[in-house]
Amino acid sequence: MKTLIISLKIFLFFTILTGILYPLFITGISQLIFPAKANGSLIVSNNKIIGSELIGQDFDSIIYFTSRPSAVAYNPLPSGGSNYGLTNKKLKETVSERKKQFIAFNQLDSLTEIPSEMLFASASGLDPHISFKAAMLQVDRIVKARNFNDFQKQKLLQCINKFTEEPQFLCFGEQRVNVLLLNLEIDKIK
Amino acid sequence: MTTIDVFQILLFIALIIGLTPILGNYMNKVFAGNKHFMLPVLGWLEKLCYKFIKVNPDEETNWKKYAIGLLMFNLIGFVFLFLIQIFQAYLPMNPAHLTNISWHSAFNTAVSFMTNTNWQGYAGETTMSYFVQMIGLTVQNFVSAATGIAVILAVIRGISRKSTDKIGNFWTDLCRSTIYVLLPLSILFSIVLVGQGMVQNFNAYETAHTLKGIDQTLPMGPAASQIAIKQLGTNGGGFFNANSAHPFENPTPFSNFLQILVIFLIPAALTYTYGKMVGSVRQGWCIFTAMLILFIAGLSISLYAEYSSNAVIGNLSHMEGKEVRFGVANSVLFSVVTTDASCGAVNAMHDSFSPLAGMVCIINMMLGEIIFGGVGAGLYGMVVFIILTVFIAGLMVGRTPEYLGKKIGAFEVQMAIIANLATSFAILVFTAWAAVSSYGLSGLNNAGPHGFSEILYAFTSAAGNNGSAFAGLNANTLFYNLSLGVVMLIGRFGVIIPVLAIAGSLAKKNITPSSVGTFRTDNWLFIGLLIGVILIVGGLTYFPALSLGPIIEHLLMNNGIIF
């Protein structure tokens, strides 16, 4: 009986400490020093939320760079991957289908090597990034769709360079391009 | 692999080696009750706790009382977490208006978080309110890790003391590890994570109007505070469904590197604390070395498998279920660390890994989660293997087995065998059951041997208290919720209770002074023997099951056979 009372009391103590005070403390500090980040790195324009810098979006228009394939169609409720194993027939079929589609959509030579992230679905289904190479393969299609002249094309290429992030602190992770930020930027090219 | 990939892995290993003595030394001071630099900052909190629960921190108990306190405390945590889930809709802080959770899913989740497994049959952002995440799950993240530390402290006392039946005070151990170790590290880590872009708020879910013109609902919540302890306490339960692959739960490569680092941080440092407390730092480093060798071996096989071309997808870089910001190398590193350490967080979908890389994850868990392992749990699991090793070595040379001056008798070996068999029994029996029942097979996402691997992975993960998954398996069903719940309980308490019994029995014994005839447990020979016993006892048990799953899948894949 004594043990039961001690257990109840110490459980209450830890619930208040680690379940209420700790998260509140962290929220307070975060909202103070990193308000934008703590609230989801939202992109707001004309008082409307367009999206989050961190969360990818689906693009199917010919005037935009396309994101990676997603098992949840970029709907974050809930996030997730396809969970197909390598010996799953569906994976092989989907990959060759995506390859054909990417080549046709971007009017590429059928022998072009497609970066693999454009053929495989991401883990979260919300991956905001593609590789530099995948962005470059889409340039000609977008230039054509937007009727860009050479000067505007140069600007577009500059945008890609601007939004190509190198490995963080030069040593962590991979080189990558944020698709949403890039698409927002090319909308500004006049 | 690029130079950067290799550099990150080497940096990771170097940091773990470097931080082990620093944190290990600090924890030694904390647990021995000595002066340390956090005492002036947080000492009042510890005193407040003892005053509130009316316990004398220096009053110690025997192993049975220690175990009863532990079980009672865990039971209360379970009941509370179960109740707030099934009544979630009536509780506050639920801006997304999530409904009550089914009793069997609530049972599974409550067991899962209490046992430091953090297996998740549900998707966080569409299931759990902020109230449950914070007041239910975050709390269990802390106390289940603290429970693990308490058990290893009892074991250490059992080894280092003589002729007593006292192995410590559970409440004191719980308090000290939460207040001085887990809490300060979590505060520090969660603020860094928010700085990298992790969300931490109580806002309602935001709706974005995307460039395409459709609405996208962005889930929010107090994520960073939970993710910090999720990694540090080797818990692994994600705030969001995609776990550490979700951009809000792991925004940058740097946040990713830190998340991997802190999984190993406390389990590695505990080997040093262990060495200090049993009176030989060298013993601690030997255990550390055995763990490091097994880690590097698994990592090498996994990297090789993921970078090899195969007959199904050719030489494409294998990005299914991986994120661009992490790439292949960081996904593999994360997967090996998280399964070594019974963490279970994932930054890539293990279900989509190549068969051999998936197998490395499964084997890491099957070995008993002792490659650094869960906070506290890894080391007490390792002590079980050490007892078996000195016993086997003793048989080979015909000497009475002895570890750190303690004679290892029949009782200790029996308990070690029970601890070992409990998990293998749970894994193999339940996997077999699921594999031949319609309700077991109906949850599969993949056909052929990979489907069997999904089941094997689930029960291995539950028994090892890991919590990661081949997530294609739909485990939120009556059968899986209950069976996995039971397996998690066996995997946790089926090891903790025998281990505490060993601690109690060792504490009563005298310490025999070492002599020339003593079998040394602090040299390369012993490290080799220990690894051998781990691989034979832990690994061979599962070879038939593995050959039906990942091994045959690998062979079929290389012949281009798909299902």
Coordinates of C-alpha atoms in Angstrom, one line a residue, chain A residues 38 74 85 94 167:
Chain A
A38 CA 8.6 27.0 -34.0
Y74 CA 1.6 15.5 -50.4
G85 CA 9.9 -3.8 -50.7
T94 CA 5.5 2.2 -60.7
P167 CA 25.6 20.0 -47.6

